[in-house]
PDB file of C-alpha atoms in Angstrom:
ATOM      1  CA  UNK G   1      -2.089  12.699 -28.205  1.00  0.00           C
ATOM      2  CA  UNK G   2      -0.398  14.761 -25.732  1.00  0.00           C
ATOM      3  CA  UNK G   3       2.413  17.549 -25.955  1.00  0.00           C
ATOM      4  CA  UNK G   4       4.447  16.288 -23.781  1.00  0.00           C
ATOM      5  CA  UNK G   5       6.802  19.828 -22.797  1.00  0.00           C
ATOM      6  CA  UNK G   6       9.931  17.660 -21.628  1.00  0.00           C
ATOM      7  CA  UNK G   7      10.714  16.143 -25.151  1.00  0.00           C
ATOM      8  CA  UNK G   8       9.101  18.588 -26.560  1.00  0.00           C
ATOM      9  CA  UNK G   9       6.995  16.180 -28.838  1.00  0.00           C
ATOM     10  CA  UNK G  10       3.469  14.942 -29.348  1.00  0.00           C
ATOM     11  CA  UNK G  11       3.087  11.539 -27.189  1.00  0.00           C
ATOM     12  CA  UNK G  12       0.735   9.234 -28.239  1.00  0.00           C
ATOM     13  CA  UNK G  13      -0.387   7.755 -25.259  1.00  0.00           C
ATOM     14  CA  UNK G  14      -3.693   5.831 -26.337  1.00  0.00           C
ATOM     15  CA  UNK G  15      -1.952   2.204 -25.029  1.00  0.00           C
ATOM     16  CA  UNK G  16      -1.065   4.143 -21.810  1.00  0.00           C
ATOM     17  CA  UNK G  17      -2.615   3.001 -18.603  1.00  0.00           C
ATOM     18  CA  UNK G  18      -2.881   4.355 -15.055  1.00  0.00           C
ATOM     19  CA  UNK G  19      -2.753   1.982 -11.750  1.00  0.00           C
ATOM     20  CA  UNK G  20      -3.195   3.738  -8.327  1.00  0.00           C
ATOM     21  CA  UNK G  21      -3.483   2.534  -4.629  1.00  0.00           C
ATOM     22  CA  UNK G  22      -4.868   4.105  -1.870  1.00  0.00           C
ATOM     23  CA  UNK G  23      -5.911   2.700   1.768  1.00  0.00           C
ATOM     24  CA  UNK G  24      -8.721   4.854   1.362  1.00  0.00           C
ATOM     25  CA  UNK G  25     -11.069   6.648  -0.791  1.00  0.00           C
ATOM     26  CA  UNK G  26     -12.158   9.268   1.127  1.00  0.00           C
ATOM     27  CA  UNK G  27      -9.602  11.597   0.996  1.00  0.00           C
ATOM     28  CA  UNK G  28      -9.591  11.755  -2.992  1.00  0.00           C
ATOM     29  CA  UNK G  29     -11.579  14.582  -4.325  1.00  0.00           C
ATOM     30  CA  UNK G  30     -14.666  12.682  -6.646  1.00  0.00           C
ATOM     31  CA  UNK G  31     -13.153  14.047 -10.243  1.00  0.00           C
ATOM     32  CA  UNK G  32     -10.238  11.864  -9.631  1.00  0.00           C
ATOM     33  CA  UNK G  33     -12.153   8.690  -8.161  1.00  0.00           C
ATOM     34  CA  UNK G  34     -14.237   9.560 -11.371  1.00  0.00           C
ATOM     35  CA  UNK G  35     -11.304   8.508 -13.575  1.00  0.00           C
ATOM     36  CA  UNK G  36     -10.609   5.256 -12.167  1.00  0.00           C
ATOM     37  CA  UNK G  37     -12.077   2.104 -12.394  1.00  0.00           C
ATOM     38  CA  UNK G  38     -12.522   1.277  -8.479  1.00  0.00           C
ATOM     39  CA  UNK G  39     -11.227  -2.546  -7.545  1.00  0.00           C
ATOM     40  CA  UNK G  40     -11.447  -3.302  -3.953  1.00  0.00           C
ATOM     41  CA  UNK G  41      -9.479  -6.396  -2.354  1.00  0.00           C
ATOM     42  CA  UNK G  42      -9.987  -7.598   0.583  1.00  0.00           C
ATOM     43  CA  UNK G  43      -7.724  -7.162   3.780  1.00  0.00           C
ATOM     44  CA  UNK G  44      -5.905 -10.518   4.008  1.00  0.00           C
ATOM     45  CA  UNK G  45      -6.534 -13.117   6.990  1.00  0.00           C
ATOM     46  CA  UNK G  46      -5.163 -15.990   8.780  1.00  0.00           C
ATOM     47  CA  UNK G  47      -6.807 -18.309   6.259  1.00  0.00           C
ATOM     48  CA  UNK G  48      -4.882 -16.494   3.595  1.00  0.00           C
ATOM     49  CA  UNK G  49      -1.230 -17.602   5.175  1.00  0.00           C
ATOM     50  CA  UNK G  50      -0.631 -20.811   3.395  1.00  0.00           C
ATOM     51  CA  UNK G  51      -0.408 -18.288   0.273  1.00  0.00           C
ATOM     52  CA  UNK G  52       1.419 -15.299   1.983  1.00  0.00           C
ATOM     53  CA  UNK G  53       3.906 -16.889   4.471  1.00  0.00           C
ATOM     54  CA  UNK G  54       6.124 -18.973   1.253  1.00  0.00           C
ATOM     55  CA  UNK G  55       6.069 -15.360  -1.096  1.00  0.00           C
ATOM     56  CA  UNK G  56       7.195 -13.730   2.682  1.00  0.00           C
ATOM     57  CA  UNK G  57       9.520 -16.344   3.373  1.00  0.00           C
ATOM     58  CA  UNK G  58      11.164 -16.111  -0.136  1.00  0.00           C
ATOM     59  CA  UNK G  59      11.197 -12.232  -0.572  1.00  0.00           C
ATOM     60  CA  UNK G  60      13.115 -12.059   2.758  1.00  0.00           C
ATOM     61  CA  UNK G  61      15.805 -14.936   1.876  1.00  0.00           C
ATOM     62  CA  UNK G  62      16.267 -12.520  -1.336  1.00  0.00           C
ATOM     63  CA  UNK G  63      16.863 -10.013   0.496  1.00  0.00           C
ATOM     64  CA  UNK G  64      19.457 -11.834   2.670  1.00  0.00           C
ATOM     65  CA  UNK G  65      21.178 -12.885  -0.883  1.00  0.00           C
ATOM     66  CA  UNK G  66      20.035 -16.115  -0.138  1.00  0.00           C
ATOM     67  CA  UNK G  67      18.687 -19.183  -2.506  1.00  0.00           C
ATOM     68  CA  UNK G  68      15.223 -19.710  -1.031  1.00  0.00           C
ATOM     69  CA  UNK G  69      15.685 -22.938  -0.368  1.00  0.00           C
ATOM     70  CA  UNK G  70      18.008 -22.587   2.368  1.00  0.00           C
ATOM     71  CA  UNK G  71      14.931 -21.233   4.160  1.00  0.00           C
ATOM     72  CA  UNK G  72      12.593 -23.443   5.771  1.00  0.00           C
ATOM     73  CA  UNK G  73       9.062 -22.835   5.727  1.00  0.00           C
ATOM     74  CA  UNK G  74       7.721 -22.586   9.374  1.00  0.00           C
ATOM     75  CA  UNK G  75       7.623 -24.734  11.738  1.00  0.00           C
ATOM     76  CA  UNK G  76       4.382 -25.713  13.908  1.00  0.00           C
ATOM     77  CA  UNK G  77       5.760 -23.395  16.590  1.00  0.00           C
ATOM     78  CA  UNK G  78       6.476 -20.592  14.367  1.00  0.00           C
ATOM     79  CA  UNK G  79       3.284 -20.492  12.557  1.00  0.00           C
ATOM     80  CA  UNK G  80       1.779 -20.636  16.317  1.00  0.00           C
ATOM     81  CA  UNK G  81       3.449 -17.685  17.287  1.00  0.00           C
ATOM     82  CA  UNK G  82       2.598 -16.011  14.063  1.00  0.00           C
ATOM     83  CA  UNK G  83      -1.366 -17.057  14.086  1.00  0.00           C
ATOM     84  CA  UNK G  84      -1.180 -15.529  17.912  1.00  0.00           C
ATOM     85  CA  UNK G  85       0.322 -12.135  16.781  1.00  0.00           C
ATOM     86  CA  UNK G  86      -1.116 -11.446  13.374  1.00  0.00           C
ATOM     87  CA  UNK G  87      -4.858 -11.577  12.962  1.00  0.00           C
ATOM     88  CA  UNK G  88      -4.774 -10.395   9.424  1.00  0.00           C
ATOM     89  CA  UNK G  89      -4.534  -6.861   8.061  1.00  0.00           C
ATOM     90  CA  UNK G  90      -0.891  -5.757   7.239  1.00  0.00           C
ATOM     91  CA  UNK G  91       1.355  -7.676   5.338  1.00  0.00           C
ATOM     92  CA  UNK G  92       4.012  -5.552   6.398  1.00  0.00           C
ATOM     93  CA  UNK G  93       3.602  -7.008   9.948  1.00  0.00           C
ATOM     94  CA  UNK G  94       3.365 -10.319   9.221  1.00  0.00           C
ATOM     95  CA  UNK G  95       6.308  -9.573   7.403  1.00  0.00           C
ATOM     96  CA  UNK G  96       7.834  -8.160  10.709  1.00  0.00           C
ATOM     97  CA  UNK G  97       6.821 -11.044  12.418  1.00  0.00           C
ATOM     98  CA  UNK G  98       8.578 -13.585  10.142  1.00  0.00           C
ATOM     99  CA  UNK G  99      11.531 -11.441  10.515  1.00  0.00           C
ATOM    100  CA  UNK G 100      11.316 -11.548  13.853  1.00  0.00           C
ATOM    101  CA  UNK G 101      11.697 -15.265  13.993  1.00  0.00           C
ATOM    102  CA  UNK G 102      13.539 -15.517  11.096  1.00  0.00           C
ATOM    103  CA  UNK G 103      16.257 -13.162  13.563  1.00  0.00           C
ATOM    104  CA  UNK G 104      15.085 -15.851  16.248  1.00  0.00           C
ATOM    105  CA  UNK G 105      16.261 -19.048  14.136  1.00  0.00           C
ATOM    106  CA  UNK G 106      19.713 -17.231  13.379  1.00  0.00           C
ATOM    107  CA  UNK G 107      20.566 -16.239  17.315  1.00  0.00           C
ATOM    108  CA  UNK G 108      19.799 -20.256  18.093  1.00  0.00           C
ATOM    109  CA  UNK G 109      21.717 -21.415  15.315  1.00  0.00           C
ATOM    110  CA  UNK G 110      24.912 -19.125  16.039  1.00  0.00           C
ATOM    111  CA  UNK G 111      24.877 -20.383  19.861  1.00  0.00           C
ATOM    112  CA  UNK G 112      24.939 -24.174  18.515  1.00  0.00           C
TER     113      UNK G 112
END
């Protein structure tokens, strides 16, 4: 039970629960590391791109307002550029990186 002072009522937050992210732990003062239950995942790879590059592919044609169908997975060239550029890590540059030649496919297709 907790007063909360906003609507001024007791909250009953027993089904209530907390998720936090952080890059890293050493910042956060040992009380509040204390409180959490700790779940470490791994920094994705190249081996992991099968599974990231479709969710990529299909967050960006939402983003365009497009069906994501109308975008084509990559092609052998594509995924060769991407494989020499990202070496795992960030999914915010791979991200980039699709974008990149995602920008690339639209420049050729306008000129044709």
């Amino acid at each position: 039970r907790y007063p909360d002072p906003a609507l001024q009522v007791t909250v009953d937050l027993g089904q209530v629960s907390y998720v936090a992210t952080a890059n890293s732990l050493d910042p956060l003062p040992s009380p509040l590391r204390d409180r959490f239950r700790i779940i470490r995942f791994p920094k994705p790879t190249v081996s992991d791109l099968d599974a990231l590059l479709p969710a990529v592919i299909a967050d960006l044609a939402r983003e365009r307002g497009l069906d994501d169908r109308w975008l084509s997975p990559l092609d052998a060239a594509e995924r060769t550029a991407v494989t020499a550029h990202w070496r795992g890590g960030s999914v915010r540059r791979l991200r980039r990186l699709v974008e990149a030649i995602l920008r690339e496919r639209d420049r050729r297709a306008a000129r044709n």
